[in-house]
CSV table of C-alpha atoms and ligand atoms in Angstrom, one decimal:
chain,number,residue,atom,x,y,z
A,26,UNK,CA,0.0,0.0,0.0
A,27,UNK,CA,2.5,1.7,0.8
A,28,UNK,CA,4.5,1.4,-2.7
A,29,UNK,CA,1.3,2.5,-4.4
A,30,UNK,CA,0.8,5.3,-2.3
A,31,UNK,CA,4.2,6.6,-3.6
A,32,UNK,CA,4.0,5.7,-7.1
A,33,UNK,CA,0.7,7.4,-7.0
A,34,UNK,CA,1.9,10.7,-5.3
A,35,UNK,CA,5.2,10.2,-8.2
A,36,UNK,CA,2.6,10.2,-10.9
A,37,UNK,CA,0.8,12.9,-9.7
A,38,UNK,CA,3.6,15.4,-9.5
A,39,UNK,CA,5.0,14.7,-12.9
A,40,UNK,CA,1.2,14.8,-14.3
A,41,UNK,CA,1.3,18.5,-12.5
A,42,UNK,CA,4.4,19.7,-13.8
A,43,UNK,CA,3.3,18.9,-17.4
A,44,UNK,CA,0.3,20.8,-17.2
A,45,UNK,CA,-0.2,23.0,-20.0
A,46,UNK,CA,-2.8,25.2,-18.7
A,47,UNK,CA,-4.5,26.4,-15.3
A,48,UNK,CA,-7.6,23.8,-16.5
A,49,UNK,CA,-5.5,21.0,-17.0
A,50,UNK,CA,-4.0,21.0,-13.6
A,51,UNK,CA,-7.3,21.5,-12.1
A,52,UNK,CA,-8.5,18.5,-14.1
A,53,UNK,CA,-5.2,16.6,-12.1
A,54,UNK,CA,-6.2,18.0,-8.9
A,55,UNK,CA,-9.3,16.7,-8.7
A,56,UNK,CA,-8.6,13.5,-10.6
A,57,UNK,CA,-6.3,12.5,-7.7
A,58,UNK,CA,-7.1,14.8,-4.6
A,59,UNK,CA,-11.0,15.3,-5.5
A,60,UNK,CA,-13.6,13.4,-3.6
A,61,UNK,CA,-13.6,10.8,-5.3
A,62,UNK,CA,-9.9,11.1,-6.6
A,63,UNK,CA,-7.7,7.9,-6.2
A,64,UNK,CA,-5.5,9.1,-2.9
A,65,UNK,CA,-9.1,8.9,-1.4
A,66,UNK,CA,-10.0,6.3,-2.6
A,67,UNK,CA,-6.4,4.4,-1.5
A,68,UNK,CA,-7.3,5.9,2.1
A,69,UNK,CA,-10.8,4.8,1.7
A,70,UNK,CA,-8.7,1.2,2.2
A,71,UNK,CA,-7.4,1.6,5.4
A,72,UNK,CA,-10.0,0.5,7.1
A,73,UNK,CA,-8.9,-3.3,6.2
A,74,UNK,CA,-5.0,-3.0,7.8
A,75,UNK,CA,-3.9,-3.8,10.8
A,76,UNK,CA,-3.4,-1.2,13.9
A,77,UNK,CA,0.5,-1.3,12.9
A,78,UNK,CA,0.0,-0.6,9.7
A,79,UNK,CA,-2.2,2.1,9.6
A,80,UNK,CA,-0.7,4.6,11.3
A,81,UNK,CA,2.7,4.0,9.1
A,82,UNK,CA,0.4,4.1,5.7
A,83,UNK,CA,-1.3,7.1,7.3
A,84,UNK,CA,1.7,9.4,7.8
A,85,UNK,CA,3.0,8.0,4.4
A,86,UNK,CA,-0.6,9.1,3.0
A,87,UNK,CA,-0.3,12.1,4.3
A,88,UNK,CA,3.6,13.1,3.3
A,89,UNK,CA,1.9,12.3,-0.3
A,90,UNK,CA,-0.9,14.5,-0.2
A,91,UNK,CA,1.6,17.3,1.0
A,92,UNK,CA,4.2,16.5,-2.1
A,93,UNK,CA,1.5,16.3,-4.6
A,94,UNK,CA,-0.2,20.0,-2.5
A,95,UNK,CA,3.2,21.5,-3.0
A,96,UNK,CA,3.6,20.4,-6.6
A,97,UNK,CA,-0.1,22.0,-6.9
A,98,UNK,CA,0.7,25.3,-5.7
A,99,UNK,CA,4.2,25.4,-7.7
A,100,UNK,CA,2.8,24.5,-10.8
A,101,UNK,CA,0.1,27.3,-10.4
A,102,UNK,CA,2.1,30.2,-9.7
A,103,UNK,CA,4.3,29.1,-12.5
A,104,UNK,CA,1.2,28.6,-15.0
A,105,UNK,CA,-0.2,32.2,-13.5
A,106,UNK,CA,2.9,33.5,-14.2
A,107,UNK,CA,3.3,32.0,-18.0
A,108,UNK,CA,-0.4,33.4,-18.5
A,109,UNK,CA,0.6,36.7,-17.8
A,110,UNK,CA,3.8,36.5,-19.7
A,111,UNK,CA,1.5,35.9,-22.9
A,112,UNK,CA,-1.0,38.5,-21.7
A,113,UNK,CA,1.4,41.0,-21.6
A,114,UNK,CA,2.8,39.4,-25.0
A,115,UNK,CA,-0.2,39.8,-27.0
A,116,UNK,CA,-1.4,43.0,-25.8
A,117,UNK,CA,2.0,44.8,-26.3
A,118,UNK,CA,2.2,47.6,-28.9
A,119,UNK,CA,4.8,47.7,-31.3
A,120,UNK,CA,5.9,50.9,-31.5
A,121,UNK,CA,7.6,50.2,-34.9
A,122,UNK,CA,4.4,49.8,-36.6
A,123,UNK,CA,3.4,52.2,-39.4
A,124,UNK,CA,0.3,54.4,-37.4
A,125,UNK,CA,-2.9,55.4,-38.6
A,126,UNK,CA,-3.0,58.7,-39.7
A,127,UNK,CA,-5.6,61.0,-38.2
A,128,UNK,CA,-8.0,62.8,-40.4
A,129,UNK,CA,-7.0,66.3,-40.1
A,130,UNK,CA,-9.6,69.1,-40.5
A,131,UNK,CA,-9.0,72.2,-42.8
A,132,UNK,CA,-10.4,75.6,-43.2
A,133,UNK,CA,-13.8,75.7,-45.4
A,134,UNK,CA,-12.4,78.2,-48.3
A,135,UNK,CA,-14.9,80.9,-47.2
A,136,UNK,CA,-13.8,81.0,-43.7
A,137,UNK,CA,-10.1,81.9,-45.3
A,138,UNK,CA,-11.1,84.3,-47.4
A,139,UNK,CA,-13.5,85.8,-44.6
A,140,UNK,CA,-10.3,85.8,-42.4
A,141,UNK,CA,-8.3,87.0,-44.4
A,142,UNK,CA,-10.7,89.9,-45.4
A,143,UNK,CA,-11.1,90.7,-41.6
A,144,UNK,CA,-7.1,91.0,-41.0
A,145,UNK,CA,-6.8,93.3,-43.7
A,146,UNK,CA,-9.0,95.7,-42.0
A,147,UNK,CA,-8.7,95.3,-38.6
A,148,UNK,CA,-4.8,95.9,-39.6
A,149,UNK,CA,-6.0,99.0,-40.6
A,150,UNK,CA,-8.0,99.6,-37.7
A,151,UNK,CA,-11.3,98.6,-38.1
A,152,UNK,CA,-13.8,96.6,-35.6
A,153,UNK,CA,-15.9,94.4,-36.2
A,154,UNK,CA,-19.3,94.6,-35.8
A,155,UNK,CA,-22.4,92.6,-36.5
A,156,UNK,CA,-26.2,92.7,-37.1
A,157,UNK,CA,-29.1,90.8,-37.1
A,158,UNK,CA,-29.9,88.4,-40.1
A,159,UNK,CA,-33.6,88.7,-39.5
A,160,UNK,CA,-33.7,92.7,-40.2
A,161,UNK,CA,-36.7,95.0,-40.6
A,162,UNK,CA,-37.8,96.7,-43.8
A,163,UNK,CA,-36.4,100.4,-41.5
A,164,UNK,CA,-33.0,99.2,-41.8
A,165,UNK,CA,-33.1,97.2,-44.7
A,166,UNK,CA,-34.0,99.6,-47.1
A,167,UNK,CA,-36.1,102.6,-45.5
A,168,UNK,CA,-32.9,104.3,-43.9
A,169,UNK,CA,-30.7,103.3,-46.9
A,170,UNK,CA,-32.6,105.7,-49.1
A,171,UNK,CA,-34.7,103.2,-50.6
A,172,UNK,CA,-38.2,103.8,-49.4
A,173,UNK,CA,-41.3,101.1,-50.4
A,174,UNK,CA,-41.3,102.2,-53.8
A,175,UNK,CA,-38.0,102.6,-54.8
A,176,UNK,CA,-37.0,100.5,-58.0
A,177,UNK,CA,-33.7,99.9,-56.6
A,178,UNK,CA,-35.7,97.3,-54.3
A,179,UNK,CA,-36.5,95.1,-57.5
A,180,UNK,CA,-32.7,93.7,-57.5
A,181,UNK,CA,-33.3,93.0,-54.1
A,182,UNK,CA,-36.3,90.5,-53.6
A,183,UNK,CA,-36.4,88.9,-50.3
A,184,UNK,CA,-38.0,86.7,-48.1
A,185,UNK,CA,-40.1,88.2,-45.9
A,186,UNK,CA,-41.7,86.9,-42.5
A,187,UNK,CA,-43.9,89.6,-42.5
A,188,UNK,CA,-44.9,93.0,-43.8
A,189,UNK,CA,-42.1,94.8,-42.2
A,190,UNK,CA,-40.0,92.2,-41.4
A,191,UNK,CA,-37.4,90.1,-43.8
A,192,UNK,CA,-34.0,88.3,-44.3
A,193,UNK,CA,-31.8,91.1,-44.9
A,194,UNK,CA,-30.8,91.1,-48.5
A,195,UNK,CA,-27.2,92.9,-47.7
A,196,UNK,CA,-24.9,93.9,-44.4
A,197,UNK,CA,-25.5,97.9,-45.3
A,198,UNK,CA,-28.0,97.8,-42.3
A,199,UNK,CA,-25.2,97.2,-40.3
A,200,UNK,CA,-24.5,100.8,-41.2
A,201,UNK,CA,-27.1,102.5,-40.3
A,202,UNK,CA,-27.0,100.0,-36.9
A,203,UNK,CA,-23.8,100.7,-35.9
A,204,UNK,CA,-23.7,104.6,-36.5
A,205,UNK,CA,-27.3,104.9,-34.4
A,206,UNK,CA,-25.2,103.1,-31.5
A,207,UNK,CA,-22.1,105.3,-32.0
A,208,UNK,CA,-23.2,108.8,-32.8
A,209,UNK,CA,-22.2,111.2,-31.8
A,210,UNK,CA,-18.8,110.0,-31.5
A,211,UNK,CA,-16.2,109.7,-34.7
A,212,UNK,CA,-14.7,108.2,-36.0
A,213,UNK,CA,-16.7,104.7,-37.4
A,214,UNK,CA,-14.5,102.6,-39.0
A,215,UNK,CA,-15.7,99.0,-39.3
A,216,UNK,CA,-16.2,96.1,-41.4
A,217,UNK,CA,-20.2,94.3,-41.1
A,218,UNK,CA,-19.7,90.1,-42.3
A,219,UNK,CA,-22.3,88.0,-42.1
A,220,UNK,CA,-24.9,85.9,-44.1
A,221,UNK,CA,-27.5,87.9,-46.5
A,222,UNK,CA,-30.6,86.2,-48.3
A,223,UNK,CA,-32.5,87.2,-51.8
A,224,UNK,CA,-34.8,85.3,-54.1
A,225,UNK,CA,-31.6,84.3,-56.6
A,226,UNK,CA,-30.7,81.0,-57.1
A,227,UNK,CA,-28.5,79.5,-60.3
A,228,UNK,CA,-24.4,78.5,-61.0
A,229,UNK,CA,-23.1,82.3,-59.5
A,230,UNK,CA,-25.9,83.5,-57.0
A,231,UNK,CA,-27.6,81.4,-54.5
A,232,UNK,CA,-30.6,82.6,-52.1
A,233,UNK,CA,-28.1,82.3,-48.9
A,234,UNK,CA,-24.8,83.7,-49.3
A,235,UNK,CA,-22.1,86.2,-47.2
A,236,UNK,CA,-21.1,89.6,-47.5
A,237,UNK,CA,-18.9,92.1,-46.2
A,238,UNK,CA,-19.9,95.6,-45.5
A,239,UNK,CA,-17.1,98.2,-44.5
A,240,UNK,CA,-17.6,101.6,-43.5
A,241,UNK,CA,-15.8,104.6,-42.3
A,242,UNK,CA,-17.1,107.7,-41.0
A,243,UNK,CA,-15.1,110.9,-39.4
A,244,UNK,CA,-14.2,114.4,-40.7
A,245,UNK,CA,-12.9,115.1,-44.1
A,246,UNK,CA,-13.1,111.8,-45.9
A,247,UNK,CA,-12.7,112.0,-49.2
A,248,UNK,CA,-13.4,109.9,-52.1
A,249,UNK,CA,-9.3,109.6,-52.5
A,250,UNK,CA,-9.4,107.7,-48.8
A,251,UNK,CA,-11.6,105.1,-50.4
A,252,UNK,CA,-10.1,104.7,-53.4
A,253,UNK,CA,-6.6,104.2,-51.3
A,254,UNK,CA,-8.1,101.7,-49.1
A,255,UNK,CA,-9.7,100.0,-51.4
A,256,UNK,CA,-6.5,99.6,-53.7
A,257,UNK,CA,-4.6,98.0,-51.2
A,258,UNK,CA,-7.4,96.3,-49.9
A,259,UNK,CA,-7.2,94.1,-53.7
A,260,UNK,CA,-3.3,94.3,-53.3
A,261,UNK,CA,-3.2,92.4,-50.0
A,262,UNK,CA,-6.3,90.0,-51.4
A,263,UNK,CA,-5.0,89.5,-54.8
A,264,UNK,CA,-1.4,89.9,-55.5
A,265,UNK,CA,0.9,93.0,-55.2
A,266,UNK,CA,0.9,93.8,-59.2
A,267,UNK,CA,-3.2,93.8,-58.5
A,268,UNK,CA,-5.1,97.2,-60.2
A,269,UNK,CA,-8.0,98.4,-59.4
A,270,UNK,CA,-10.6,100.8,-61.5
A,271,UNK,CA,-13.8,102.3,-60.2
A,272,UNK,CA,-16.7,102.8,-62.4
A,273,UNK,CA,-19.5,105.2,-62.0
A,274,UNK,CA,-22.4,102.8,-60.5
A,275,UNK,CA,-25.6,103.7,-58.6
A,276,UNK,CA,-26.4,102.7,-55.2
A,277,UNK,CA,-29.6,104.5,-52.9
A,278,UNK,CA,-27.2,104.8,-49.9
A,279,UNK,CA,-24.4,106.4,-51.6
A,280,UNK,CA,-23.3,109.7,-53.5
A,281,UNK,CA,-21.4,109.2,-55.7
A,282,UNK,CA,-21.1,105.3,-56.0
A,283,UNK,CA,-18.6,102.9,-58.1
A,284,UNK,CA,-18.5,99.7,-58.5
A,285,UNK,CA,-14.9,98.4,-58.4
A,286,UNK,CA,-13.3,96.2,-60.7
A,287,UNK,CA,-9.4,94.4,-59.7
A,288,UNK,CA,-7.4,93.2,-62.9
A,289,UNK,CA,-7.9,89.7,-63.9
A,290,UNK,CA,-6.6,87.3,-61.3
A,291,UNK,CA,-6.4,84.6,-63.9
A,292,UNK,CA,-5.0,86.2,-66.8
A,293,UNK,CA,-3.3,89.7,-65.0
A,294,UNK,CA,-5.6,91.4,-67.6
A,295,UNK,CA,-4.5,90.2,-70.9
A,296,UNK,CA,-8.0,89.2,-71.0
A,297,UNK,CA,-9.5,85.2,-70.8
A,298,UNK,CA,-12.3,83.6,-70.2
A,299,UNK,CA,-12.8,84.1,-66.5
A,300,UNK,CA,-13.1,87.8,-67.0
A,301,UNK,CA,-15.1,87.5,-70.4
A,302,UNK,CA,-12.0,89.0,-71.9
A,303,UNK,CA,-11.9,92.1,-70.4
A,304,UNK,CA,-9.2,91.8,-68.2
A,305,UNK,CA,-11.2,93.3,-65.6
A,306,UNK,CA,-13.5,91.4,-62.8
A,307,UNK,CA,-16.1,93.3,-60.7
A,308,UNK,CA,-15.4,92.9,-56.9
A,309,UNK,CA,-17.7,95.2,-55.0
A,310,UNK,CA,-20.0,98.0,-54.5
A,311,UNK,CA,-18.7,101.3,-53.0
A,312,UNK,CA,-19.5,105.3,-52.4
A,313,UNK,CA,-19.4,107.9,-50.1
A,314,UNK,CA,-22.3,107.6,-47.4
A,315,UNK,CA,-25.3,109.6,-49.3
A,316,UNK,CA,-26.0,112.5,-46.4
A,317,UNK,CA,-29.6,111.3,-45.7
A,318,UNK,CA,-27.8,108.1,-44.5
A,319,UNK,CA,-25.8,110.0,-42.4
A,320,UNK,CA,-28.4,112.2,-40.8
A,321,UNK,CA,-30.9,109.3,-40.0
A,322,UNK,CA,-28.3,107.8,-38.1
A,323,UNK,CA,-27.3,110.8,-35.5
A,324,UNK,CA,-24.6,112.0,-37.8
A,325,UNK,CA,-24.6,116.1,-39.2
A,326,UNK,CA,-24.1,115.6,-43.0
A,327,UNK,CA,-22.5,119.0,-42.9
A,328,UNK,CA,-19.5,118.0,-40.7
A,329,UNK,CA,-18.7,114.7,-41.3
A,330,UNK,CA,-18.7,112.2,-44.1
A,331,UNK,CA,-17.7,108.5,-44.8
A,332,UNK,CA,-17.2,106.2,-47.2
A,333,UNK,CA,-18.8,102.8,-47.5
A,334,UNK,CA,-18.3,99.3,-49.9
A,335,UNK,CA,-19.6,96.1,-49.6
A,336,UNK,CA,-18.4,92.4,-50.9
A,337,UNK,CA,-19.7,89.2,-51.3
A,338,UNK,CA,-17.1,86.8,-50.0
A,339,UNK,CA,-18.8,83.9,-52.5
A,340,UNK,CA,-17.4,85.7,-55.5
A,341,UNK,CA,-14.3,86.8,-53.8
A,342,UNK,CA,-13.6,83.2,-52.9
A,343,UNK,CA,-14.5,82.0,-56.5
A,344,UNK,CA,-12.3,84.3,-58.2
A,345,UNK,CA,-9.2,83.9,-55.9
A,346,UNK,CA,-9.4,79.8,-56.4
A,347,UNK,CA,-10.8,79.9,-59.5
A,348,UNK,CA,-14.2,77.8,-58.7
A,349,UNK,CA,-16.8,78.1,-61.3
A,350,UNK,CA,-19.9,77.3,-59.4
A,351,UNK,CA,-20.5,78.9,-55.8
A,352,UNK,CA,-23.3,76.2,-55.0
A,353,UNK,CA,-19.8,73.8,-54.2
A,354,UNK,CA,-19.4,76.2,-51.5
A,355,UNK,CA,-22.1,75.0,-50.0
A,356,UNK,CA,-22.5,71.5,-50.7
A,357,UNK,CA,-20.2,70.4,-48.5
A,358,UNK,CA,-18.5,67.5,-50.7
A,359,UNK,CA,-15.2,66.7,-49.3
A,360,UNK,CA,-13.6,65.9,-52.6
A,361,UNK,CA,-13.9,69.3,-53.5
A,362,UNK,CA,-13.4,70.8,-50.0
A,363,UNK,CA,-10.3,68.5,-49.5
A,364,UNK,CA,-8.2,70.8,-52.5
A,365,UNK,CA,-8.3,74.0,-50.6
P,427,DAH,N1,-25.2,96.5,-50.4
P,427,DAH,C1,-24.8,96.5,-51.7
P,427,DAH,C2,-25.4,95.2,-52.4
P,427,DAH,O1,-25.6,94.3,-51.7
P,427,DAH,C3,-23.4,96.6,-51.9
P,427,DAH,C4,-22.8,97.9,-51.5
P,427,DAH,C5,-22.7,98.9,-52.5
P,427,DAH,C6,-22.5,98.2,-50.2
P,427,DAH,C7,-22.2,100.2,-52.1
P,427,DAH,C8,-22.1,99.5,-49.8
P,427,DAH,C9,-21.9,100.4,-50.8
P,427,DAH,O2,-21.7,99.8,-48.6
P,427,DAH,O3,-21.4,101.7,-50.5
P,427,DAH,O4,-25.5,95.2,-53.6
């Protein structure tokens, strides 16, 4: 009994220390220290030796049990140990690998022009200053000089929420806004973005677009000031060798008024298609504040004057990255977003 004793407790070590896994030497364990595992069963046996014997095969029992326990607990720490060896294997990063490039974000093309506008100005010292896009008919139109039946007011269909109330169809209420606000103070030298609305709608003019609405009011400005500004305005914009012509134009909130054209940015006015072969390409409306302007908004028409121009940042955009149709501005297709 003895001998088998032994030969079991031999058997049971090497078993445990070729376990391959934490299951396997639990499927050992119980197989020979389990209820009904064969040292119990051996012990189970005792009951048939002698009162000599049994003590002897008892201690030897029990030196067995302790080998194969020690065995146990060996071989565990050394399977925890491999387990967490591979753990720490598999879940390792190797910092070698190529990684996976993070989708960088870029600057919608209006934004950049609308920034770049704004440092321009603000360089020169403007503000900035803002209005709301859901205007009245007043500042609209009534204290720009176009009352309800002015024709001017044709080119400017709008939508309207109600009788007196609309989507501003251009920033130049941010005028009449801002000057109300700051009078009687000088000088007012600002520049007005922000989104404007009209009932237009094909390839170059779409029924939401931006503009930006500068204006500058203080003693003895002249017609030369805007004309300076202006010129380096499209110098910093387009391109040092940039010129710039104003031709006689008419707008209700300004006397006199140009519009103002910048030399070809595609062909540097040799003439092409982009600018019809002209060599010329209409950026913006300007004028010097008409006086009524002045005086509904707190301002003495005798003592100061101003001069005021306004953009839309659509064409500006278009013409500086060449884009043919402004409704890809707005469509928001990364393929042709991703080239800017
Ligand atoms: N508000 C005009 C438009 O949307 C543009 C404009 C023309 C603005 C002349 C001005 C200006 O401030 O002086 O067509």
């Amino acid at each position: 009994m003895k001998d088998r004793l032994q030969k079991l407790g031999e058997q049971a070590r090497r078993e445990m220390a070729g376990a391959k896994s934490l299951d396997e030497l639990n499927e050992i364990r119980v197989r020979f220290l389990g209820k009904k595992g064969e040292l119990t069963q051996i012990l189970r046996g005792m009951g048939g030796l002698s009162a000599e014997e049994r003590p002897q095969v008892g201690q030897v029992a029990n030196e067995v049990r302790a080998a194969i326990e020690e065995e146990l607990s060996a071989r565990t720490a050394s399977l925890k140990e491999l387990v967490k060896e591979q753990k720490l294997r598999s879940e390792g990063i190797d910092v070698t690998l190529p990684g996976t490039p993070r989708q960088l974000g870029g600057i919608h093309p209006l934004s950049a022009v609308l920034e770049e506008i704004q440092d321009i100005f603000l360089g020169l010292g403007y503000s900035i200053a803002e209005g709301p896009e859901i205007e009245t008919d007043y500042y609209n139109f009534e204290a720009l000089n176009l009352p309800k039946d002015h024709p001017a007011r044709d080119m400017q269909d709008t939508f309207f929420i109600s009788g007196e109330i609309l989507l501003r169809t251009q920033t130049s209420p941010v005028q009449v806004r801002t000057m109300e606000k700051t009078a009687p103070e000088l000088p007012v030298k600002i520049i007005a973005p922000g989104k404007v609305y009209r009932r237009d709608d094909d390839a170059t003019h779409s029924p939401m677009f931006n503009q930006v609405e500068g204006l500058a009011v203080d003693r003895r400005i002249t017609f030369s000031d805007l004309k300076g500004t202006l010129a380096l305005f499209a110098r910093e914009m387009f391109g040092e060798k940039t010129k710039t012509r104003f031709r006689p134009s008419y707008f209700p909130f300004t006397e006199p008024s140009a519009e103002v054209d910048v030399s070809c940015v595609m062909c540097g006015g040799r003439g092409c298609r982009v600018c019809s072969h002209t060599g010329w390409l209409e950026i913006l409306g300007s004028g010097m504040v008409h006086p009524r302007v002045l005086e509904v908004s707190g301002y003495n028409s005798e003592e100061v004057t101003g001069f005021a121009f306004g953009m839309g940042i659509e064409r500006i955009a278009m013409l500086k990255y060449g884009i043919d149709d402004m409704r890809l501005l707005f469509e928001n297709d990364l393929r042709f977003l991703r080239q800017f």
